[in-house]
Amino acid sequence: MPTFEVEGKKYDVDEDGFLQEPDLWTEDVAKDFAKSESIDALTDGHWKVINYIRNYYLQFGIAPMVRKVCKETGYKLSEIYQLFPSGPAKGACKLAGLPKPTGCV
Amino acid sequence: MADADEGVKPANGKPETKLLDELEKGPWPSFVTEIKSAQGVTGGAEDLLGQLELSYEDKVSHWKHGGLVGVLGYGGGVIGRYSDVGEQFPKVAHFHTLRVNQPAGWFYTSEALRTISDIWERHGSGLTNMHGSTGDMILLGTTTDHLEATFQELTHAGFDLGGSGSAVRTPSCCVGMARCEWACFDAMKLCYDLTMAYQDELHRPALPYKFKIKCSACPNDCVAAIARADLSVIGTWKDDIRIDQAEVANYATAGVDIQKDICANCPTRCMDWNGKELNIKNRDCVRCMHCINAMPKALRPGVEKGAVILIGAKAPILQGALLSSVLIPFVAADELLDTLKELIQRIWDFWDEYGTNRERIGELIQRVGLAAFLDGIGLDPAPEMVSAPRDNPYIYYQPAKEDEA
Ligand code: SF4
Ligand code: SF4
């Protein structure tokens, strides 16, 4: 199983770098994963998106549709891509500790 | 290995392909033969054949389910793929696919093709699929760390990635006016204009599911838009088929049995040949193209040209296959782009509001009914939308809303 290492910490991840055990997520995970997604530092904007996705996942067990993310966070799609350059699915969901989305986001 | 010459033997030798060899027999083209011809270039072909042979032996796919990789700024264009026997076949352990937006009508210079092949031999397996069913060039097989570099070199050479996932898929079109006298609108220009208009929707998936647009410039429909596109634009004409009676007579003299081969094969029997003159009852012509295809010198589409817009085709996934059905019976050629943009926006708004996750537009229309869909996008029903009259008189007939009120 691949691992992702940062500052001495090790995470079990899948081939695409998604956390293997979504239950092990903490805010530190998001911070640690940020660098691997070309994000220098997490701002309030990032957290707004991450927290929304995380809470949606905890409630419904899946990732929200992109449209919903935009609507609920008030960000346009282009702004989401500015926050997460690799996009809502690969970037935001990974930082929110979701298992790899299969085509939802 | 861009500089590998033909005939260089791969280090690990050629794989055993006893089962795959069966697929090379017979008169048909064979993908096995094609992949074999790419052996000795990057090693990708060898391991791909090896893994496929193993799949045929084991009767299971050795690709793992799904993968999520991409390039910065885009949410699509790359399809992640991993092997579950990567240790045995290291060159295909990571084997991501890139979709590259094809030029309208698939016209390339030899230099463009060489450039792409060179880039792909440097960064990927060298294997391509020209073209995938959406129309894109498909570059098969690379690893995550090569994605950004490939993307950069491609954009530098003037190419861009295509669509994947729940996005506008790369629009495609027939060769249209570039080669074809039957083209009723400029399909290549329309395809290009639509591609440019929907760059955001193409690269950053945000629709309920995929949305394919295909344009064929006449009813021959060479890109099979009616069967494969959520939104099909198919060229047609409004006035009469142009007839050159002298040329009809020439065909007759040359041995064409006009009555049997042309008139009797017209699906609506709207043609009449009296031995001297061909008459067409144009109001009954369904623009099937049969007569025009059979006598191209004598018959041509009319002069009032444009396209019919259809909606809803898809291949079977959750539900069965659907063909597109008519949405707008005729739009003049010069109004096509504006009409389409307006229409597409209304369709997306409706789809956004009522579509469930991963529901194609055609499935949504089936679920809510055509009447509700037309109402939602603000179009009036038209007789052309009915592909065939009701043949079962025992179906309960729902009166129109106005009658109820
Ligand atoms: S669809 Fe019609 S116009 Fe386009 S290439 Fe085919 S025959 Fe020609
Ligand atoms: S195009 Fe087809 S329907 Fe129309 S006249 Fe010719 S054969 Fe008949």
Coordinates of C-alpha atoms and ligand atoms in Angstrom, one line a residue:
Chain A
M1 CA 0.0 0.0 0.0
P2 CA 1.5 3.4 -0.9
T3 CA 2.2 5.9 1.9
F4 CA 2.3 9.7 1.9
E5 CA 5.1 11.1 4.0
V6 CA 5.4 14.7 5.3
E7 CA 7.5 16.0 8.1
G8 CA 8.0 12.6 9.6
K9 CA 4.3 11.7 9.5
K10 CA 3.1 8.8 7.4
Y11 CA -0.3 8.3 5.9
D12 CA -1.7 5.2 4.2
V13 CA -3.1 6.4 0.9
D14 CA -4.3 4.9 -2.4
E15 CA -2.5 5.2 -5.7
D16 CA -3.9 8.7 -6.3
G17 CA -3.0 9.9 -2.8
F18 CA -6.4 9.7 -1.2
L19 CA -6.5 8.8 2.5
Q20 CA -7.2 5.1 2.9
E21 CA -9.1 5.4 6.2
P22 CA -11.4 8.5 6.0
D23 CA -12.1 8.2 9.7
L24 CA -8.5 9.1 10.5
W25 CA -9.0 12.6 9.1
T26 CA -8.1 15.6 11.2
E27 CA -7.4 19.2 10.2
D28 CA -3.7 18.4 10.3
V29 CA -4.3 15.9 7.5
A30 CA -5.7 18.7 5.3
K31 CA -2.7 20.9 6.1
D32 CA -0.2 18.0 5.4
F33 CA -1.9 17.1 2.1
A34 CA -2.1 20.7 0.9
K35 CA 1.5 20.7 -0.4
S36 CA 0.9 17.7 -2.6
E37 CA -1.9 19.6 -4.4
S38 CA 0.1 22.8 -5.1
I39 CA -1.4 24.8 -2.3
D40 CA 1.0 26.8 -0.2
A41 CA -1.2 27.6 2.8
L42 CA -4.8 26.9 3.7
T43 CA -6.9 30.1 3.9
D44 CA -10.4 30.6 5.3
G45 CA -11.6 30.0 1.7
H46 CA -10.0 26.6 1.6
W47 CA -11.5 25.7 4.9
K48 CA -15.0 26.8 3.9
V49 CA -14.9 24.3 1.0
I50 CA -13.1 21.5 2.9
N51 CA -15.5 21.7 5.8
Y52 CA -18.6 21.8 3.6
I53 CA -17.4 18.7 1.7
R54 CA -16.4 16.9 4.9
N55 CA -19.7 17.5 6.6
Y56 CA -21.7 16.5 3.5
Y57 CA -19.7 13.3 3.4
L58 CA -20.3 12.5 7.0
Q59 CA -24.0 13.1 6.6
F60 CA -24.6 11.4 3.2
G61 CA -21.6 9.1 2.8
I62 CA -20.7 10.5 -0.7
A63 CA -19.1 13.6 -2.1
P64 CA -21.5 16.4 -3.0
M65 CA -22.0 17.4 -6.7
V66 CA -19.8 20.2 -7.9
R67 CA -22.8 22.5 -8.5
K68 CA -23.8 22.0 -4.9
V69 CA -20.3 22.9 -3.6
C70 CA -20.5 26.1 -5.6
K71 CA -23.9 27.0 -4.5
E72 CA -23.4 26.3 -0.8
T73 CA -20.0 27.9 -0.5
G74 CA -20.8 30.8 -2.8
Y75 CA -17.7 30.2 -4.9
K76 CA -17.8 30.2 -8.7
L77 CA -16.3 27.1 -10.3
S78 CA -13.3 29.1 -11.5
E79 CA -12.7 30.3 -7.9
I80 CA -12.8 26.7 -6.6
Y81 CA -10.1 25.9 -9.1
Q82 CA -8.1 28.9 -7.9
L83 CA -8.3 27.6 -4.4
F84 CA -7.6 24.0 -5.4
P85 CA -5.7 23.9 -8.7
S86 CA -6.3 20.2 -9.3
G87 CA -10.1 20.8 -9.0
P88 CA -12.8 20.0 -6.5
A89 CA -12.6 16.2 -6.9
K90 CA -8.9 15.6 -6.9
G91 CA -7.9 18.6 -4.7
A92 CA -10.7 19.5 -2.3
C93 CA -12.0 16.0 -1.7
K94 CA -8.5 14.7 -1.0
L95 CA -7.8 17.4 1.6
A96 CA -11.2 16.8 3.2
G97 CA -10.1 13.2 3.6
L98 CA -12.8 11.6 1.5
P99 CA -12.2 8.3 -0.3
K100 CA -11.6 8.8 -4.0
P101 CA -14.8 10.1 -5.5
T102 CA -16.0 8.0 -8.5
G103 CA -17.2 10.7 -10.8
C104 CA -19.4 12.7 -8.4
V105 CA -17.4 15.9 -7.9
Chain B
M1 CA 12.7 6.7 -26.0
A2 CA 12.1 9.0 -28.9
D3 CA 15.2 7.8 -30.8
A4 CA 14.6 4.1 -30.7
D5 CA 14.8 2.7 -34.2
E6 CA 12.6 0.1 -35.7
G7 CA 13.6 -3.4 -35.0
V8 CA 15.3 -2.8 -31.6
K9 CA 14.4 -5.7 -29.5
P10 CA 12.9 -4.9 -26.1
A11 CA 15.0 -5.9 -23.1
N12 CA 12.5 -8.4 -21.8
G13 CA 11.7 -10.0 -25.2
K14 CA 8.3 -10.3 -26.8
P15 CA 5.5 -11.6 -24.7
E16 CA 3.7 -14.9 -25.3
T17 CA 0.4 -14.1 -27.0
K18 CA -1.2 -17.4 -27.9
L19 CA -4.8 -16.4 -27.2
L20 CA -4.4 -12.9 -28.6
D21 CA -3.0 -14.3 -31.8
E22 CA -6.5 -15.7 -32.5
L23 CA -7.7 -12.1 -32.8
E24 CA -5.3 -11.5 -35.8
K25 CA -6.9 -14.2 -37.9
G26 CA -9.6 -13.4 -40.5
P27 CA -9.8 -10.6 -43.0
W28 CA -10.5 -7.8 -40.4
P29 CA -8.2 -5.2 -39.0
S30 CA -6.8 -6.3 -35.6
F31 CA -5.9 -4.2 -32.6
V32 CA -3.5 -7.0 -31.6
T33 CA -1.6 -6.6 -34.9
E34 CA -1.5 -2.8 -34.3
I35 CA -0.2 -3.1 -30.8
K36 CA 2.4 -5.6 -31.9
S37 CA 3.7 -3.2 -34.5
A38 CA 4.5 -0.8 -31.7
Q39 CA 6.8 -3.3 -29.9
G40 CA 10.4 -2.2 -29.4
V41 CA 9.5 1.5 -29.0
T42 CA 8.9 2.1 -25.3
G43 CA 8.2 -1.3 -23.9
G44 CA 4.6 -0.3 -23.2
A45 CA 3.2 -2.4 -26.0
E46 CA 5.0 -5.5 -24.8
D47 CA 3.6 -5.3 -21.3
L48 CA 0.2 -4.3 -22.5
L49 CA 0.0 -7.4 -24.7
G50 CA 1.4 -9.5 -21.8
Q51 CA -1.3 -8.2 -19.4
L52 CA -4.0 -8.6 -21.9
E53 CA -3.0 -12.2 -22.7
L54 CA -3.1 -12.9 -18.9
S55 CA -6.6 -11.3 -18.8
Y56 CA -7.8 -13.7 -21.5
E57 CA -6.3 -16.6 -19.6
D58 CA -7.8 -15.5 -16.3
K59 CA -11.0 -14.2 -17.9
V60 CA -10.9 -11.1 -15.8
S61 CA -9.7 -7.5 -16.5
H62 CA -6.4 -6.7 -14.8
W63 CA -7.2 -3.0 -14.7
K64 CA -8.2 -1.8 -11.3
H65 CA -11.4 0.2 -11.0
G66 CA -11.0 3.9 -11.4
G67 CA -8.2 6.3 -10.8
L68 CA -8.2 10.0 -10.3
V69 CA -5.3 12.0 -11.8
G70 CA -5.1 15.2 -13.7
V71 CA -3.3 18.4 -14.6
L72 CA -3.4 21.6 -12.6
G73 CA -6.3 23.9 -13.5
Y74 CA -8.3 21.2 -15.3
G75 CA -10.8 18.7 -13.8
G76 CA -10.8 16.4 -16.8
G77 CA -8.9 15.2 -19.8
V78 CA -6.9 12.5 -18.1
I79 CA -8.3 9.1 -17.1
G80 CA -6.4 7.3 -14.3
R81 CA -5.6 3.7 -14.8
Y82 CA -3.7 1.2 -12.7
S83 CA -2.9 -2.5 -13.2
D84 CA -3.4 -5.1 -10.5
V85 CA -0.5 -7.1 -11.9
G86 CA 1.9 -4.2 -12.1
E87 CA 4.9 -6.1 -10.7
Q88 CA 4.7 -8.6 -13.5
F89 CA 4.2 -5.9 -16.1
P90 CA 5.9 -2.7 -14.8
K91 CA 5.4 -0.7 -18.0
V92 CA 1.7 -0.8 -17.6
A93 CA 1.5 -0.6 -13.7
H94 CA 0.4 3.0 -14.1
F95 CA -1.2 3.5 -17.5
H96 CA -3.1 6.7 -17.6
T97 CA -4.9 7.9 -20.7
L98 CA -4.9 11.4 -22.0
R99 CA -7.7 12.7 -24.3
V100 CA -6.5 15.4 -26.7
N101 CA -8.9 17.7 -28.5
Q102 CA -8.9 16.7 -32.2
P103 CA -9.0 19.4 -34.9
A104 CA -12.4 19.8 -36.4
G105 CA -13.0 17.2 -39.1
W106 CA -9.7 15.4 -38.1
F107 CA -7.5 17.3 -40.5
Y108 CA -3.8 17.1 -39.5
T109 CA -0.6 18.0 -41.2
S110 CA 1.9 15.2 -41.2
E111 CA 4.1 17.4 -39.0
A112 CA 1.4 17.8 -36.3
L113 CA 1.0 14.0 -36.1
R114 CA 4.8 13.5 -35.9
T115 CA 4.9 16.1 -33.1
I116 CA 2.3 14.4 -31.1
S117 CA 3.9 11.0 -31.6
D118 CA 7.3 12.3 -30.5
I119 CA 5.8 13.9 -27.4
W120 CA 4.0 10.7 -26.6
E121 CA 7.1 8.5 -27.1
R122 CA 9.0 10.7 -24.7
H123 CA 6.3 10.9 -22.0
G124 CA 4.1 7.8 -22.5
S125 CA 3.9 4.4 -24.1
G126 CA 3.8 5.7 -27.6
L127 CA 0.5 4.0 -28.2
T128 CA -2.4 6.0 -29.4
N129 CA -6.0 5.4 -30.4
M130 CA -6.9 7.6 -33.3
H131 CA -9.7 8.4 -32.5
G132 CA -11.8 7.6 -29.5
S133 CA -15.6 7.5 -29.8
T134 CA -16.0 11.1 -28.6
G135 CA -13.6 12.1 -31.4
D136 CA -10.5 12.9 -29.3
M137 CA -7.1 11.6 -30.0
I138 CA -6.4 9.1 -27.2
L139 CA -2.9 8.8 -25.9
L140 CA -2.7 5.5 -24.0
G141 CA -0.4 4.9 -21.1
T142 CA 1.7 7.2 -18.9
T143 CA 2.5 7.7 -15.3
T144 CA 1.4 10.5 -13.0
D145 CA 4.7 12.3 -12.9
H146 CA 4.7 12.7 -16.7
L147 CA 1.2 14.3 -16.9
E148 CA 2.2 18.0 -16.4
A149 CA 5.1 17.7 -18.8
T150 CA 3.0 16.1 -21.5
F151 CA 0.3 18.7 -21.0
Q152 CA 2.9 21.5 -21.4
E153 CA 4.4 20.1 -24.5
L154 CA 1.0 19.5 -26.0
T155 CA -0.2 23.1 -25.4
H156 CA 3.1 24.4 -26.7
A157 CA 2.5 22.5 -29.9
G158 CA -1.0 24.1 -30.1
F159 CA -3.1 21.2 -28.7
D160 CA -5.3 21.0 -25.7
L161 CA -6.8 18.2 -23.6
G162 CA -10.3 17.1 -24.3
G163 CA -13.3 16.5 -22.0
S164 CA -13.9 13.6 -19.6
G165 CA -16.2 12.9 -16.7
S166 CA -19.3 14.9 -16.0
A167 CA -18.4 17.6 -18.5
V168 CA -19.1 18.8 -22.0
R169 CA -17.2 16.3 -24.0
T170 CA -15.0 17.4 -26.9
P171 CA -17.5 18.3 -29.7
S172 CA -16.9 16.6 -33.0
C173 CA -18.1 16.9 -36.6
C174 CA -17.9 15.5 -40.1
V175 CA -15.5 16.9 -42.7
G176 CA -18.4 19.0 -43.9
M177 CA -17.7 21.8 -46.4
A178 CA -14.0 21.0 -46.5
R179 CA -14.6 18.0 -48.7
C180 CA -18.3 17.4 -49.2
E181 CA -20.7 18.9 -51.6
W182 CA -23.7 17.8 -49.5
A183 CA -22.8 19.9 -46.5
C184 CA -25.8 22.0 -45.5
F185 CA -23.9 24.1 -43.0
D186 CA -20.2 24.6 -42.0
A187 CA -19.9 21.8 -39.5
M188 CA -16.2 22.4 -38.9
K189 CA -16.7 26.0 -38.0
L190 CA -19.7 25.3 -35.8
C191 CA -17.8 22.5 -34.0
Y192 CA -14.8 24.8 -33.4
D193 CA -17.0 27.7 -32.3
L194 CA -18.9 25.5 -29.8
T195 CA -15.6 24.1 -28.5
M196 CA -14.3 27.6 -27.9
A197 CA -17.6 28.7 -26.3
Y198 CA -17.6 25.9 -23.8
Q199 CA -14.0 25.7 -22.7
D200 CA -14.8 26.1 -19.1
E201 CA -17.6 23.4 -19.2
L202 CA -15.3 21.2 -21.2
H203 CA -12.3 21.3 -18.8
R204 CA -14.0 21.7 -15.5
P205 CA -16.7 19.1 -15.0
A206 CA -19.8 20.5 -13.3
L207 CA -22.8 19.0 -15.1
P208 CA -24.9 16.1 -13.7
Y209 CA -23.2 13.8 -16.3
K210 CA -21.4 13.8 -19.6
F211 CA -22.8 16.0 -22.5
K212 CA -21.8 15.2 -26.0
I213 CA -22.3 17.4 -29.0
K214 CA -21.8 16.2 -32.5
C215 CA -22.4 17.9 -35.8
S216 CA -23.0 16.2 -39.2
A217 CA -23.5 18.6 -42.1
C218 CA -26.1 16.5 -44.0
P219 CA -28.6 13.6 -43.2
N220 CA -26.0 11.0 -44.1
D221 CA -24.7 11.8 -40.6
C222 CA -21.2 10.5 -41.0
V223 CA -20.3 11.1 -37.3
A224 CA -23.4 9.2 -36.2
A225 CA -24.6 12.2 -34.2
I226 CA -28.1 10.8 -34.0
A227 CA -26.9 7.7 -32.1
R228 CA -24.1 9.1 -30.0
A229 CA -24.6 12.7 -29.0
D230 CA -26.7 14.1 -26.3
L231 CA -27.1 17.1 -28.6
S232 CA -27.1 16.2 -32.3
V233 CA -26.9 18.8 -35.1
I234 CA -27.7 17.3 -38.5
G235 CA -27.7 19.3 -41.7
T236 CA -30.8 19.4 -43.8
W237 CA -32.7 21.7 -46.2
K238 CA -36.1 23.2 -46.3
D239 CA -36.9 23.6 -49.9
D240 CA -36.8 21.1 -52.8
I241 CA -34.2 18.7 -53.9
R242 CA -32.4 20.2 -56.9
I243 CA -32.8 18.0 -60.0
D244 CA -30.7 18.0 -63.2
Q245 CA -33.0 16.1 -65.5
A246 CA -30.3 15.7 -68.2
E247 CA -28.1 14.0 -65.7
V248 CA -30.9 11.7 -64.5
A249 CA -31.3 10.7 -68.1
N250 CA -27.6 10.0 -68.3
Y251 CA -27.8 7.7 -65.3
A252 CA -30.7 5.9 -67.0
T253 CA -28.7 5.5 -70.2
A254 CA -25.8 4.2 -68.2
G255 CA -27.9 1.4 -66.9
V256 CA -29.4 2.6 -63.6
D257 CA -32.9 1.3 -63.2
I258 CA -34.4 4.6 -62.0
Q259 CA -37.8 3.1 -61.1
K260 CA -36.5 0.1 -59.3
D261 CA -33.2 1.3 -57.7
I262 CA -34.2 4.9 -57.0
C263 CA -38.0 5.4 -56.8
A264 CA -38.9 2.1 -55.3
N265 CA -36.2 2.5 -52.6
C266 CA -37.4 5.9 -51.5
P267 CA -38.8 5.2 -48.0
T268 CA -41.9 7.5 -48.5
R269 CA -42.3 6.6 -52.2
C270 CA -42.4 10.2 -53.1
M271 CA -40.6 9.9 -56.4
D272 CA -41.9 9.3 -59.8
W273 CA -40.1 8.4 -63.0
N274 CA -42.0 8.4 -66.3
G275 CA -39.0 7.4 -68.4
K276 CA -38.1 11.0 -69.2
E277 CA -38.6 13.1 -66.2
L278 CA -38.0 12.5 -62.5
N279 CA -40.5 14.1 -60.2
I280 CA -40.3 14.4 -56.4
K281 CA -43.1 15.3 -54.1
N282 CA -40.9 17.2 -51.8
R283 CA -43.4 17.6 -49.0
D284 CA -43.3 13.9 -48.5
C285 CA -39.5 13.6 -48.7
V286 CA -38.0 12.7 -45.3
R287 CA -34.4 13.7 -46.3
C288 CA -33.1 10.2 -46.1
M289 CA -30.4 11.0 -48.8
H290 CA -30.9 7.7 -50.6
C291 CA -31.7 9.2 -54.0
I292 CA -28.9 11.9 -53.7
N293 CA -26.3 9.3 -52.7
A294 CA -27.3 7.1 -55.6
M295 CA -27.2 9.8 -58.3
P296 CA -24.9 12.5 -57.0
K297 CA -24.5 14.2 -60.4
A298 CA -28.3 14.5 -60.9
L299 CA -29.6 15.4 -57.4
R300 CA -28.5 17.8 -54.8
P301 CA -29.9 19.2 -51.5
G302 CA -32.0 22.3 -51.8
V303 CA -30.6 25.8 -51.4
E304 CA -32.4 26.8 -48.2
K305 CA -29.9 25.0 -45.9
G306 CA -29.6 24.6 -42.2
A307 CA -29.8 21.9 -39.6
V308 CA -32.2 20.0 -37.4
I309 CA -31.3 19.9 -33.7
L310 CA -32.0 16.7 -31.9
I311 CA -31.6 15.7 -28.3
G312 CA -31.0 12.7 -26.1
A313 CA -29.0 9.9 -27.7
K314 CA -26.8 7.7 -25.5
A315 CA -25.3 4.2 -25.4
P316 CA -26.7 1.8 -22.9
I317 CA -25.4 2.2 -19.3
L318 CA -28.1 2.1 -16.7
Q319 CA -30.9 2.1 -19.2
G320 CA -31.0 1.0 -22.8
A321 CA -29.6 2.8 -25.8
L322 CA -31.5 5.9 -27.0
L323 CA -31.5 7.7 -30.4
S324 CA -31.8 11.4 -30.4
S325 CA -35.2 12.9 -31.1
V326 CA -36.1 16.1 -32.9
L327 CA -36.1 19.2 -30.8
I328 CA -36.0 22.0 -33.4
P329 CA -37.0 20.8 -36.9
F330 CA -35.0 23.5 -38.8
V331 CA -32.6 26.3 -38.0
A332 CA -31.0 28.3 -40.9
A333 CA -27.3 27.8 -41.2
D334 CA -26.3 31.3 -40.3
E335 CA -28.4 31.2 -37.1
L336 CA -27.2 27.9 -35.8
L337 CA -24.5 29.1 -33.4
D338 CA -26.7 31.6 -31.6
T339 CA -29.6 29.3 -31.5
L340 CA -27.6 26.5 -30.1
K341 CA -26.0 28.6 -27.4
E342 CA -29.4 29.8 -26.2
L343 CA -30.8 26.3 -26.4
I344 CA -27.9 24.7 -24.6
Q345 CA -28.1 27.1 -21.7
R346 CA -31.8 26.4 -21.3
I347 CA -31.3 22.7 -21.4
W348 CA -28.5 22.9 -18.8
D349 CA -30.6 25.0 -16.5
F350 CA -33.3 22.4 -16.6
W351 CA -30.9 19.5 -16.3
D352 CA -29.2 21.2 -13.3
E353 CA -32.5 21.7 -11.6
Y354 CA -34.1 18.3 -12.2
G355 CA -31.4 15.9 -13.2
T356 CA -30.1 13.4 -10.7
N357 CA -26.4 12.6 -10.4
R358 CA -25.2 10.7 -13.5
E359 CA -28.5 11.0 -15.3
R360 CA -28.1 11.8 -19.0
I361 CA -30.3 14.4 -20.5
G362 CA -32.1 11.7 -22.6
E363 CA -32.9 9.7 -19.5
L364 CA -34.2 12.8 -17.7
I365 CA -36.5 13.5 -20.6
Q366 CA -37.8 10.0 -20.5
R367 CA -38.3 10.2 -16.8
V368 CA -40.2 13.5 -16.7
G369 CA -41.8 13.3 -20.2
L370 CA -41.1 15.3 -23.3
A371 CA -44.0 17.7 -22.5
A372 CA -42.5 18.7 -19.1
F373 CA -39.1 19.1 -20.7
L374 CA -40.4 21.3 -23.5
D375 CA -42.3 23.4 -21.0
G376 CA -39.1 23.7 -18.8
I377 CA -37.0 25.0 -21.7
G378 CA -39.7 27.1 -23.2
L379 CA -40.2 25.4 -26.5
D380 CA -43.6 24.6 -28.2
P381 CA -44.3 21.0 -29.2
A382 CA -44.1 20.4 -32.9
P383 CA -45.3 17.5 -35.0
E384 CA -41.7 16.8 -36.1
M385 CA -40.9 15.8 -32.5
V386 CA -43.1 12.7 -32.9
S387 CA -41.0 10.0 -34.6
A388 CA -44.0 7.7 -35.3
P389 CA -47.8 8.0 -34.7
R390 CA -49.2 6.0 -31.9
D391 CA -49.9 2.5 -33.1
N392 CA -51.8 1.2 -30.0
P393 CA -55.3 2.7 -29.8
Y394 CA -55.8 1.3 -26.3
I395 CA -53.2 3.7 -24.6
Y396 CA -54.9 6.1 -22.3
Y397 CA -54.7 9.6 -23.8
Q398 CA -53.8 12.4 -21.4
P399 CA -55.5 15.6 -22.6
A400 CA -53.3 18.6 -23.0
K401 CA -53.0 21.0 -20.0
E402 CA -55.0 23.7 -21.7
D403 CA -58.0 21.4 -22.0
E404 CA -57.9 20.6 -18.3
A405 CA -57.9 24.2 -17.3
Ligands
SF4_1 S1 -22.4 13.9 -43.0 FE1 -23.0 14.6 -45.1 S2 -21.8 16.5 -45.3 FE2 -20.9 15.4 -43.6 S3 -19.2 14.2 -44.6 FE3 -21.0 12.9 -44.4 S4 -22.0 13.1 -46.4 FE4 -20.6 14.8 -46.2
SF4_2 S1 -34.1 11.9 -50.0 FE1 -35.0 10.0 -49.5 S2 -37.1 10.5 -49.0 FE2 -36.3 12.2 -50.1 S3 -36.9 11.8 -52.2 FE3 -34.8 11.0 -51.9 S4 -35.1 8.9 -51.4 FE4 -37.1 9.9 -51.1

